[in-house]
Short mmCIF file of C-alpha atoms in Angstrom, two decimals:
data_model
loop_
_atom_site.label_atom_id
_atom_site.label_comp_id
_atom_site.label_asym_id
_atom_site.label_seq_id
_atom_site.Cartn_x
_atom_site.Cartn_y
_atom_site.Cartn_z
CA MET F 1 20.64 2.42 49.25
CA LYS F 2 21.01 5.11 46.65
CA LEU F 3 24.59 5.70 47.76
CA LEU F 4 25.32 1.98 47.56
CA THR F 5 24.08 1.78 43.98
CA CYS F 6 26.28 4.69 43.10
CA VAL F 7 29.35 3.27 44.74
CA SER F 8 28.98 -0.10 43.07
CA ALA F 9 28.39 1.58 39.73
CA PHE F 10 31.62 3.47 40.21
CA GLY F 11 33.52 0.34 41.09
CA LEU F 12 32.35 -1.27 37.90
CA LEU F 13 33.04 1.76 35.78
CA LEU F 14 36.54 2.19 37.14
CA ALA F 15 37.22 -1.47 36.52
CA ALA F 16 35.66 -1.53 33.08
CA ASN F 17 37.19 1.39 31.28
CA ALA F 18 38.60 4.61 32.62
CA ALA F 19 37.66 6.46 29.44
CA LEU F 20 34.02 5.48 29.82
CA ALA F 21 33.93 6.17 33.55
CA ALA F 22 32.75 9.71 33.08
CA ASP F 23 29.03 9.51 33.80
CA PRO F 24 27.73 7.44 36.70
CA ASN F 25 24.47 6.85 34.83
CA LEU F 26 26.16 5.47 31.73
CA GLY F 27 24.74 1.97 32.23
CA ARG F 28 21.24 3.37 32.68
CA ASN F 29 21.61 5.56 29.59
CA LEU F 30 22.97 2.73 27.44
CA ALA F 31 20.28 0.31 28.60
CA ALA F 32 17.65 2.90 27.64
CA THR F 33 18.70 2.50 24.00
CA CYS F 34 17.29 -1.07 24.19
CA ALA F 35 13.97 -0.01 25.71
CA ASN F 36 12.21 0.91 22.44
CA CYS F 37 11.80 -2.81 21.73
CA HIS F 38 12.60 -4.47 25.08
CA GLY F 39 10.49 -2.14 27.24
CA THR F 40 11.25 0.59 29.76
CA ASN F 41 13.96 -0.75 32.12
CA GLY F 42 13.92 -3.98 30.14
CA LYS F 43 10.31 -4.91 30.90
CA SER F 44 8.71 -5.73 27.56
CA LEU F 45 4.95 -6.13 27.30
CA PRO F 46 3.82 -9.64 28.25
CA GLY F 47 2.96 -11.69 25.18
CA SER F 48 4.60 -9.23 22.81
CA GLY F 49 7.14 -11.85 21.73
CA ILE F 50 10.10 -9.60 22.49
CA ASP F 51 12.29 -10.78 25.39
CA SER F 52 12.16 -9.00 28.74
CA LEU F 53 15.67 -8.28 29.95
CA ALA F 54 14.86 -7.05 33.47
CA GLY F 55 16.19 -9.31 36.20
CA VAL F 56 18.04 -11.61 33.81
CA PRO F 57 21.40 -12.64 35.33
CA LYS F 58 24.20 -10.66 33.78
CA ALA F 59 26.11 -13.73 32.57
CA ASN F 60 23.05 -14.98 30.67
CA THR F 61 22.54 -11.70 28.86
CA LEU F 62 26.23 -11.39 28.01
CA GLN F 63 26.33 -14.96 26.68
CA LYS F 64 23.30 -14.32 24.50
CA LEU F 65 24.85 -11.13 23.15
CA ALA F 66 28.15 -12.91 22.47
CA ASP F 67 26.26 -15.62 20.58
CA TYR F 68 24.47 -13.02 18.46
CA ARG F 69 27.82 -11.44 17.69
CA SER F 70 29.48 -14.72 16.71
CA GLY F 71 26.47 -16.00 14.83
CA ALA F 72 26.09 -19.02 17.15
CA ARG F 73 22.56 -17.76 17.82
CA THR F 74 20.49 -16.67 14.84
CA ALA F 75 18.43 -13.49 14.92
CA THR F 76 16.38 -11.25 12.70
CA ILE F 77 18.13 -8.07 13.87
CA MET F 78 20.15 -8.48 17.10
CA HIS F 79 23.20 -9.83 15.26
CA GLN F 80 23.42 -6.44 13.53
CA ILE F 81 22.68 -4.27 16.58
CA VAL F 82 25.08 -6.01 19.00
CA LYS F 83 28.02 -5.09 16.75
CA GLY F 84 27.36 -1.40 17.41
CA TYR F 85 28.31 -1.63 21.10
CA SER F 86 31.69 -2.22 22.76
CA ASP F 87 32.20 -5.11 25.21
CA GLU F 88 32.39 -2.55 28.04
CA GLN F 89 29.07 -1.05 26.98
CA LEU F 90 27.40 -4.46 26.75
CA ASP F 91 28.72 -5.25 30.23
CA LEU F 92 27.17 -2.06 31.61
CA ILE F 93 23.87 -2.81 29.87
CA ALA F 94 23.72 -6.40 31.14
CA THR F 95 24.60 -5.21 34.65
CA TYR F 96 21.85 -2.60 34.60
CA PHE F 97 19.17 -5.02 33.42
CA ALA F 98 20.24 -7.70 35.91
CA ALA F 99 19.59 -5.20 38.72
CA GLN F 100 16.03 -4.40 37.57
CA LYS F 101 13.31 -6.12 39.56
CA MET R 1 43.45 -8.45 43.25
CA LEU R 2 44.77 -7.77 46.72
CA MET R 3 45.07 -4.09 47.32
CA LYS R 4 47.36 -2.51 49.84
CA ARG R 5 45.44 -0.47 52.35
CA ARG R 6 47.12 2.72 51.14
CA ASP R 7 46.07 2.10 47.50
CA PHE R 8 42.57 1.16 48.55
CA LEU R 9 42.23 4.44 50.38
CA LYS R 10 43.51 6.31 47.35
CA ALA R 11 40.97 4.58 45.10
CA GLY R 12 38.25 5.29 47.60
CA ALA R 13 39.16 8.96 47.69
CA ALA R 14 39.07 9.13 43.89
CA ALA R 15 35.66 7.47 43.75
CA GLY R 16 34.47 9.81 46.48
CA ALA R 17 35.60 12.84 44.51
CA LEU R 18 33.80 11.56 41.42
CA ALA R 19 30.73 10.72 43.45
CA SER R 20 30.43 14.24 44.77
CA LEU R 21 31.16 15.62 41.30
CA TYR R 22 28.19 13.68 39.96
CA GLY R 23 25.96 14.21 42.94
CA CYS R 24 25.81 10.59 44.00
CA ALA R 25 26.51 11.50 47.60
CA GLY R 26 23.30 13.48 47.54
CA ALA R 27 25.03 16.87 47.42
CA THR R 28 23.27 17.87 44.21
CA LYS R 29 20.01 16.61 42.79
CA ALA R 30 18.32 17.76 39.61
CA SER R 31 15.41 20.09 40.23
CA GLY R 32 13.51 22.64 38.21
CA HIS R 33 10.78 22.87 35.59
CA VAL R 34 11.11 21.49 32.07
CA VAL R 35 8.53 22.43 29.43
CA VAL R 36 8.22 20.01 26.51
CA VAL R 37 6.51 21.17 23.32
CA GLY R 38 5.14 18.36 21.17
CA GLY R 39 3.98 14.96 22.42
CA GLY R 40 5.18 12.69 19.61
CA TYR R 41 7.92 10.04 19.69
CA GLY R 42 10.51 12.54 20.96
CA GLY R 43 8.47 14.74 23.28
CA ALA R 44 6.48 12.04 25.08
CA THR R 45 9.69 10.06 25.67
CA VAL R 46 11.68 12.95 27.14
CA ALA R 47 8.73 13.90 29.38
CA LYS R 48 8.37 10.40 30.84
CA TYR R 49 12.10 9.77 31.23
CA LEU R 50 12.68 13.13 32.97
CA ARG R 51 10.08 12.19 35.56
CA MET R 52 11.22 8.57 35.88
CA TRP R 53 14.95 9.23 36.11
CA SER R 54 14.59 12.22 38.45
CA GLU R 55 12.23 10.17 40.66
CA GLY R 56 9.80 13.06 40.46
CA SER R 57 12.20 15.81 41.53
CA VAL R 58 11.96 17.62 38.17
CA GLN R 59 8.58 19.11 37.20
CA VAL R 60 7.48 18.50 33.61
CA THR R 61 4.79 20.22 31.54
CA LEU R 62 3.94 18.82 28.11
CA VAL R 63 2.22 21.10 25.59
CA GLU R 64 0.58 19.13 22.76
CA ARG R 65 -2.06 20.31 20.30
CA ASN R 66 -3.79 16.95 19.87
CA ALA R 67 -5.91 15.17 22.48
CA ASN R 68 -4.24 11.81 21.86
CA PHE R 69 -1.02 10.43 20.41
CA VAL R 70 -1.50 9.03 16.90
CA SER R 71 1.44 7.06 15.50
CA CYS R 72 2.90 7.66 12.06
CA PRO R 73 4.67 4.26 12.14
CA ILE R 74 2.00 1.59 11.42
CA SER R 75 -0.30 4.27 9.90
CA ASN R 76 0.38 2.90 6.40
CA LEU R 77 -1.46 -0.25 7.54
CA VAL R 78 -4.54 1.92 8.13
CA ILE R 79 -4.18 3.20 4.56
CA GLY R 80 -3.73 -0.39 3.34
CA GLY R 81 -6.84 -1.43 5.27
CA SER R 82 -5.52 -3.96 7.80
CA LYS R 83 -5.53 -1.58 10.81
CA THR R 84 -7.80 1.20 12.05
CA LEU R 85 -7.01 4.64 13.44
CA ALA R 86 -7.98 3.36 16.90
CA ASP R 87 -5.19 0.75 16.62
CA ILE R 88 -2.54 3.49 16.30
CA THR R 89 -4.00 5.93 18.86
CA VAL R 90 -2.73 6.07 22.46
CA SER R 91 -3.94 8.30 25.31
CA TYR R 92 -1.75 10.69 27.30
CA ASP R 93 -3.52 9.62 30.52
CA ASN R 94 -0.61 7.60 31.92
CA LEU R 95 1.76 10.53 31.48
CA LYS R 96 -0.63 12.50 33.71
CA SER R 97 -1.73 9.96 36.31
CA LYS R 98 1.25 7.60 36.52
CA TRP R 99 4.13 10.00 35.84
CA GLY R 100 2.74 13.26 37.22
CA ILE R 101 3.26 15.23 34.02
CA ARG R 102 1.08 18.28 33.48
CA VAL R 103 -0.32 17.83 29.95
CA ILE R 104 -1.78 20.97 28.35
CA GLN R 105 -3.69 20.64 25.09
CA ASP R 106 -2.63 23.83 23.36
CA GLU R 107 -0.14 25.34 20.93
CA VAL R 108 2.80 27.59 21.65
CA GLY R 109 2.44 31.19 20.54
CA ALA R 110 5.97 32.41 21.13
CA VAL R 111 9.19 31.48 22.92
CA ASP R 112 11.17 34.10 24.87
CA SER R 113 14.53 32.40 25.32
CA ALA R 114 15.99 35.34 27.27
CA LYS R 115 13.22 35.30 29.88
CA ARG R 116 12.90 31.50 29.63
CA SER R 117 9.16 31.57 29.10
CA ILE R 118 6.64 30.59 26.45
CA THR R 119 3.18 31.94 25.70
CA LEU R 120 0.28 29.66 24.83
CA LYS R 121 -2.12 30.40 21.98
CA SER R 122 -5.12 30.13 24.26
CA GLY R 123 -3.52 32.70 26.58
CA GLY R 124 -1.25 32.48 29.58
CA SER R 125 2.42 31.70 29.76
CA LEU R 126 4.79 29.13 31.26
CA SER R 127 8.27 29.74 32.61
CA TYR R 128 10.92 27.08 32.30
CA ASP R 129 14.41 26.19 33.41
CA ARG R 130 14.90 24.13 30.27
CA LEU R 131 12.72 23.93 27.16
CA VAL R 132 12.45 20.92 24.86
CA LEU R 133 11.00 21.43 21.38
CA SER R 134 9.89 18.28 19.60
CA PRO R 135 7.78 19.94 16.91
CA GLY R 136 8.17 17.44 14.08
CA VAL R 137 7.99 18.77 10.55
CA ASP R 138 6.03 21.49 8.80
CA PHE R 139 5.25 21.32 5.09
CA LEU R 140 6.74 23.76 2.57
CA TRP R 141 3.50 24.54 0.75
CA ASP R 142 5.21 27.33 -1.21
CA GLU R 143 6.95 24.61 -3.21
CA ILE R 144 3.57 23.23 -4.38
CA PRO R 145 1.67 26.52 -4.76
CA ALA R 146 -1.78 25.14 -5.64
CA LEU R 147 -1.82 23.25 -2.34
CA LYS R 148 -1.51 26.35 -0.15
CA SER R 149 -5.23 26.53 0.68
CA ALA R 150 -6.90 24.37 3.28
CA ASP R 151 -9.54 23.48 0.70
CA ALA R 152 -6.91 22.12 -1.70
CA GLN R 153 -5.16 20.25 1.12
CA ALA R 154 -8.45 18.52 1.94
CA LYS R 155 -8.63 17.14 -1.61
CA ILE R 156 -5.01 16.33 -2.45
CA LEU R 157 -3.88 14.64 0.75
CA HIS R 158 -0.43 14.19 2.28
CA ALA R 159 -1.38 11.75 5.08
CA TRP R 160 2.20 12.30 6.30
CA LYS R 161 1.02 13.22 9.80
CA ALA R 162 -1.11 10.43 11.18
CA GLY R 163 -4.69 11.34 12.04
CA PRO R 164 -7.68 12.54 10.01
CA GLN R 165 -5.64 12.63 6.78
CA THR R 166 -4.76 8.93 7.24
CA VAL R 167 -8.45 8.01 7.37
CA ALA R 168 -9.33 10.36 4.52
CA LEU R 169 -6.73 8.79 2.21
CA ARG R 170 -8.09 5.33 3.01
CA GLN R 171 -11.57 6.57 2.10
CA GLN R 172 -10.33 8.00 -1.22
CA LEU R 173 -8.78 4.63 -2.08
CA GLU R 174 -11.95 2.78 -1.12
CA ALA R 175 -14.03 5.13 -3.27
CA MET R 176 -11.74 4.78 -6.29
CA LYS R 177 -13.05 2.62 -9.14
CA ASP R 178 -11.24 -0.55 -10.14
CA GLY R 179 -8.89 0.33 -12.98
CA GLY R 180 -8.01 3.66 -11.38
CA VAL R 181 -4.57 5.09 -10.70
CA TYR R 182 -3.12 6.06 -7.32
CA ALA R 183 -0.11 8.38 -7.65
CA LEU R 184 2.24 9.06 -4.74
CA ALA R 185 4.63 12.02 -4.92
CA ILE R 186 7.80 11.78 -2.80
CA PRO R 187 9.89 14.90 -2.03
CA LYS R 188 13.67 15.09 -2.16
CA ALA R 189 15.39 13.68 0.93
CA PRO R 190 15.66 14.49 3.77
CA TYR R 191 12.03 14.02 4.72
CA ARG R 192 10.25 12.27 7.62
CA CYS R 193 10.54 8.45 7.50
CA PRO R 194 12.80 7.56 4.54
CA PRO R 195 11.24 4.13 3.75
CA GLY R 196 7.68 5.31 4.52
CA PRO R 197 6.60 6.25 0.98
CA TYR R 198 7.80 2.94 -0.47
CA GLU R 199 5.99 1.05 2.29
CA ARG R 200 2.83 3.03 1.49
CA ALA R 201 3.10 2.24 -2.23
CA SER R 202 3.52 -1.46 -1.34
CA LEU R 203 0.47 -1.55 0.94
CA VAL R 204 -1.78 0.29 -1.51
CA ALA R 205 -0.63 -2.17 -4.20
CA ASP R 206 -1.47 -5.03 -1.83
CA TYR R 207 -4.97 -3.60 -1.39
CA PHE R 208 -5.43 -3.20 -5.15
CA LYS R 209 -4.13 -6.71 -5.84
CA HIS R 210 -6.85 -8.23 -3.64
CA HIS R 211 -9.73 -5.80 -4.17
CA LYS R 212 -9.16 -3.70 -7.34
CA PRO R 213 -6.82 -5.80 -9.49
CA ARG R 214 -6.99 -3.60 -12.60
CA SER R 215 -5.74 -0.56 -10.66
CA LYS R 216 -2.22 0.84 -10.62
CA VAL R 217 0.20 2.56 -8.25
CA VAL R 218 2.51 5.16 -9.78
CA ILE R 219 5.38 6.51 -7.67
CA LEU R 220 6.62 9.98 -8.64
CA ASP R 221 9.91 10.18 -6.76
CA ALA R 222 11.86 13.46 -6.71
CA ASN R 223 14.96 11.47 -5.77
CA GLU R 224 17.39 9.81 -8.16
CA GLU R 225 16.57 6.41 -6.74
CA ILE R 226 14.67 4.66 -3.95
CA VAL R 227 15.99 6.29 -0.77
CA SER R 228 15.82 3.32 1.63
CA LYS R 229 16.04 -0.49 1.37
CA LYS R 230 16.08 -0.26 -2.43
CA PRO R 231 16.94 -3.90 -3.32
CA LEU R 232 14.32 -5.27 -0.89
CA PHE R 233 11.55 -2.96 -2.12
CA THR R 234 12.42 -3.56 -5.78
CA LYS R 235 12.35 -7.33 -5.26
CA ALA R 236 9.03 -7.17 -3.39
CA TRP R 237 7.42 -5.07 -6.11
CA SER R 238 8.55 -7.29 -8.98
CA GLU R 239 7.55 -10.49 -7.18
CA LEU R 240 4.35 -9.40 -5.41
CA TYR R 241 2.96 -6.63 -7.62
CA PRO R 242 4.04 -7.16 -11.25
CA GLY R 243 2.18 -4.74 -13.48
CA ILE R 244 0.71 -2.87 -10.50
CA ILE R 245 3.55 -0.62 -9.28
CA GLU R 246 5.31 1.73 -11.66
CA TYR R 247 8.32 3.62 -10.28
CA ARG R 248 9.57 6.90 -11.80
CA ASN R 249 12.76 8.49 -10.50
CA ASN R 250 13.76 12.19 -10.84
CA ALA R 251 10.03 12.98 -10.99
CA GLU R 252 9.72 16.01 -8.75
CA VAL R 253 6.19 17.38 -8.42
CA LYS R 254 6.35 21.18 -8.79
CA ASP R 255 2.64 21.90 -8.53
CA VAL R 256 -0.77 20.26 -8.94
CA ASP R 257 -4.09 20.91 -10.60
CA VAL R 258 -6.46 20.18 -7.76
CA ALA R 259 -9.70 19.76 -9.73
CA SER R 260 -8.29 17.23 -12.22
CA LYS R 261 -5.95 15.55 -9.66
CA THR R 262 -3.00 16.19 -11.92
CA ALA R 263 0.60 16.32 -10.75
CA ILE R 264 2.67 18.89 -12.62
CA LEU R 265 6.31 17.91 -13.12
CA GLU R 266 9.05 19.95 -14.77
CA PHE R 267 8.46 18.67 -18.31
CA ASP R 268 5.44 16.46 -17.83
CA LYS R 269 2.03 16.08 -16.25
CA PHE R 270 0.45 13.07 -14.63
CA LYS R 271 -3.28 12.67 -14.02
CA ALA R 272 -4.39 10.33 -11.23
CA ASP R 273 -7.65 9.16 -9.69
CA VAL R 274 -6.18 9.47 -6.20
CA LEU R 275 -3.28 11.90 -5.95
CA ASN R 276 -1.24 11.76 -2.72
CA VAL R 277 1.46 14.41 -2.39
CA VAL R 278 4.03 14.23 0.40
CA PRO R 279 5.33 17.81 0.39
CA PRO R 280 8.91 18.95 1.07
CA GLN R 281 9.48 19.55 4.79
CA ARG R 282 11.39 21.52 7.37
CA ALA R 283 11.54 21.73 11.18
CA GLY R 284 8.23 22.73 12.77
CA SER R 285 7.88 26.51 12.48
CA ILE R 286 8.29 27.11 16.24
CA ALA R 287 12.02 26.36 15.74
CA ALA R 288 12.60 29.24 13.34
CA GLN R 289 10.24 31.53 15.28
CA SER R 290 12.31 30.89 18.42
CA GLY R 291 15.47 32.11 16.69
CA LEU R 292 17.19 28.74 16.68
CA LYS R 293 20.03 28.30 14.20
CA LEU R 294 18.89 26.31 11.18
CA VAL R 295 20.97 24.40 8.64
CA ASN R 296 19.95 24.88 4.98
CA THR R 297 17.12 27.10 6.35
CA ARG R 298 15.28 23.92 7.33
CA TRP R 299 16.68 21.87 10.19
CA VAL R 300 17.82 22.84 13.69
CA ASP R 301 21.56 22.73 14.37
CA ILE R 302 22.15 20.95 17.69
CA ASN R 303 24.91 19.82 20.02
CA TRP R 304 24.84 16.01 20.04
CA LEU R 305 25.92 15.74 23.68
CA SER R 306 22.73 17.42 24.88
CA MET R 307 20.43 17.90 21.85
CA GLU R 308 20.71 21.62 22.71
CA SER R 309 20.46 24.33 20.06
CA THR R 310 23.94 25.52 19.06
CA ASN R 311 22.95 29.19 19.34
CA THR R 312 20.30 29.18 22.08
CA PRO R 313 21.37 27.58 25.37
CA GLY R 314 18.55 26.08 27.40
CA ILE R 315 16.51 24.94 24.38
CA HIS R 316 16.82 21.29 23.36
CA VAL R 317 15.38 20.01 20.07
CA LEU R 318 14.42 16.42 19.23
CA GLY R 319 13.29 14.22 16.42
CA ASP R 320 12.56 15.02 12.80
CA ALA R 321 13.18 18.76 13.36
CA VAL R 322 16.94 18.42 13.87
CA PHE R 323 19.73 18.55 11.32
CA LEU R 324 20.68 14.92 11.49
CA ALA R 325 24.06 13.38 12.15
CA PRO R 326 25.62 11.27 9.35
CA GLY R 327 23.62 8.16 8.44
CA MET R 328 20.80 8.99 10.85
CA PRO R 329 17.17 8.74 9.67
CA LYS R 330 14.22 10.96 10.58
CA SER R 331 12.28 8.20 12.33
CA GLY R 332 10.02 7.80 15.34
CA HIS R 333 12.43 5.25 16.80
CA MET R 334 15.30 7.73 16.52
CA ALA R 335 13.19 10.54 18.04
CA ASN R 336 12.55 8.30 21.07
CA GLN R 337 16.33 7.80 21.39
CA HIS R 338 16.85 11.58 21.11
CA GLY R 339 14.36 11.96 23.97
CA LYS R 340 16.40 9.71 26.26
CA LEU R 341 19.69 11.39 25.35
CA ALA R 342 18.12 14.79 26.12
CA ALA R 343 16.54 13.59 29.38
CA ALA R 344 19.91 12.32 30.67
CA ALA R 345 21.67 15.54 29.61
CA ILE R 346 19.02 17.82 31.10
CA LEU R 347 19.07 16.03 34.46
CA ASN R 348 22.86 16.41 34.60
CA GLN R 349 22.61 20.09 33.63
CA LEU R 350 19.88 20.80 36.20
CA ALA R 351 22.21 19.30 38.81
CA GLY R 352 25.06 21.53 37.67
CA LEU R 353 26.94 18.78 35.81
CA GLU R 354 28.16 18.24 32.27
CA PRO R 355 26.13 15.96 29.97
CA ASN R 356 27.25 12.35 29.45
CA PRO R 357 30.28 12.66 27.13
CA ALA R 358 29.69 9.30 25.42
CA PRO R 359 26.07 9.08 24.23
CA VAL R 360 24.86 6.21 22.03
CA LEU R 361 21.77 6.12 19.79
CA MET R 362 20.35 3.28 17.76
CA ASN R 363 17.64 2.93 15.15
CA THR R 364 15.32 0.31 13.73
CA CYS R 365 12.76 0.94 10.99
CA TYR R 366 10.39 -1.85 9.98
CA SER R 367 8.52 -1.56 6.68
CA PHE R 368 5.61 -3.73 5.59
CA VAL R 369 5.70 -4.81 1.95
CA ASP R 370 2.30 -6.49 2.31
CA SER R 371 0.02 -6.88 5.32
CA LYS R 372 2.26 -9.59 6.84
CA ASN R 373 5.79 -9.43 5.40
CA VAL R 374 8.33 -6.94 6.69
CA ILE R 375 11.83 -5.69 5.92
CA HIS R 376 13.99 -3.73 8.37
CA VAL R 377 16.93 -1.36 8.42
CA SER R 378 18.97 -0.88 11.61
CA SER R 379 21.95 1.19 12.75
CA VAL R 380 23.91 2.14 15.88
CA HIS R 381 25.43 5.60 16.35
CA GLN R 382 28.21 6.49 18.83
CA TYR R 383 29.46 9.95 19.78
CA ASP R 384 32.81 10.78 18.21
CA THR R 385 34.86 13.43 20.00
CA ALA R 386 36.97 14.21 16.90
CA THR R 387 34.00 15.19 14.72
CA ARG R 388 31.80 16.27 17.65
CA THR R 389 28.82 14.39 16.29
CA VAL R 390 27.38 10.89 16.48
CA GLN R 391 28.69 8.57 13.79
CA PRO R 392 27.23 5.29 12.56
CA VAL R 393 29.29 2.31 13.76
CA LYS R 394 30.92 0.60 10.79
CA GLY R 395 30.07 -3.10 10.56
CA ALA R 396 26.97 -2.71 12.72
CA GLY R 397 23.37 -2.49 11.57
CA GLY R 398 22.04 -3.58 8.20
CA VAL R 399 18.88 -4.73 6.50
CA SER R 400 16.77 -7.91 6.43
CA ALA R 401 18.20 -10.74 4.34
CA VAL R 402 14.74 -11.28 2.81
CA ARG R 403 11.20 -10.07 3.50
CA ASN R 404 9.63 -12.33 6.10
CA GLU R 405 6.56 -12.86 8.26
CA ALA R 406 8.56 -13.27 11.48
CA GLU R 407 9.52 -9.62 11.29
CA GLY R 408 5.92 -8.77 10.47
CA THR R 409 4.99 -10.05 13.92
CA ILE R 410 7.99 -8.32 15.51
CA ALA R 411 7.16 -5.00 13.84
CA LEU R 412 3.74 -4.97 15.51
CA SER R 413 5.36 -5.92 18.84
CA TRP R 414 7.89 -3.14 18.32
CA ALA R 415 4.99 -0.68 18.02
CA GLN R 416 3.31 -1.88 21.21
CA ASN R 417 6.58 -1.77 23.14
CA ILE R 418 7.75 1.63 21.94
CA TRP R 419 4.32 3.16 22.59
CA ALA R 420 4.53 1.77 26.13
CA ASP R 421 8.11 3.07 26.47
CA MET R 422 6.83 6.56 25.65
CA LEU R 423 3.36 6.63 27.13
CA ALA R 424 2.75 3.83 29.65
#
């Protein structure tokens, strides 16, 4: 199971960006930068009013992030934060959260 | 997308080589003992994440002098009167019972980086494979000589480390007569929590406005101008607290007269009813005592790929104690991010691998301008191989458009979630 996770992470990394393919835990590490507000592994506290990201399908998270970036979706802060990450990084983050149960 | 069998095999071989390089095939797994000194935003985070990410294969001991975690962020609401100390206090119990971290309530006596061991003040020693120091800041009392004694420090408070001083400052404000003056001295940057003093001035003004309307807040700022979120603070003060807050720039407090609660500036004196002096700061003294290289004699010089001291391999430093990268604040949020960067790097190093070459950090600081309305500042920082440091991403981050209650709610949620991220 562990090996499978690793192999699929590699596949994604190799496909996404060779330059970023250095650390197999890159998605985990990047997603951890969201955890201050969105909770460890994307599980925010129930009722805290901040979205949980764990288990959200990747496409949904990526669409939401794209809408923050374009301004199609208004935000207090996410429109500023999303611009700090590359598309490849956002892809890794959304993939990591989608895999969290 | 169709791959010829030959190419597929080649790709598979490459992935296999990488997998073994990074230990995915199970050839190498991080193991060893990490000692963490300081259980604040940095130290608690690195302790939990080392245990979580290693799935328990790395042993972690946390040495912390206090029995419980008390948060500096949100502590200005205790001073303003809308929160209590209990609201900003969190137990270390989950780190022990849920994450299997050995938590020792003690202080470090000395670090022997050659032998990789530390001694504890109560006696005994601990050996480590990697040491993480997250000591926060110490105050430079020499720069305000009359405040060197414990007796003086009990009268002229800093309340810049949350805990008993936070409660004591609230009590001084409650005891002050209406028509009195609260003076807040701010040291030259860099200091812990850049917007913190301006938030504190706002919340004390909010308290005066509702309970002691003839009273005043005077800010004695050693800096040339407001260090963080200047337009938003200035607007809040003129609209919410006209005639209550007076701001003085280039007003560095050089000393005090404790008995008369007088701040002594270079060419001037200022007498207050409640005098609150935030002293100049440097990395917690354990950093210098351990022989770590400091910048400007104050802050620890680190490698941003691993948070490791540049002159002492095996010792990682987090949070307010480090010499910061460009545009990076000394904040609890940032210390938590340092903790995760260090945890990832340490686990790679304990498995015989290089740290992640592309770390990312981000920051958010919420400041209350009254008990409900909040303004934020945010930033994202990416590692830059050319300058070998993390650099703020241009075009990302920013501040609130206007102060607003929605972010007041979010700021309190932020606190609950980050405390859980560190300690639950």
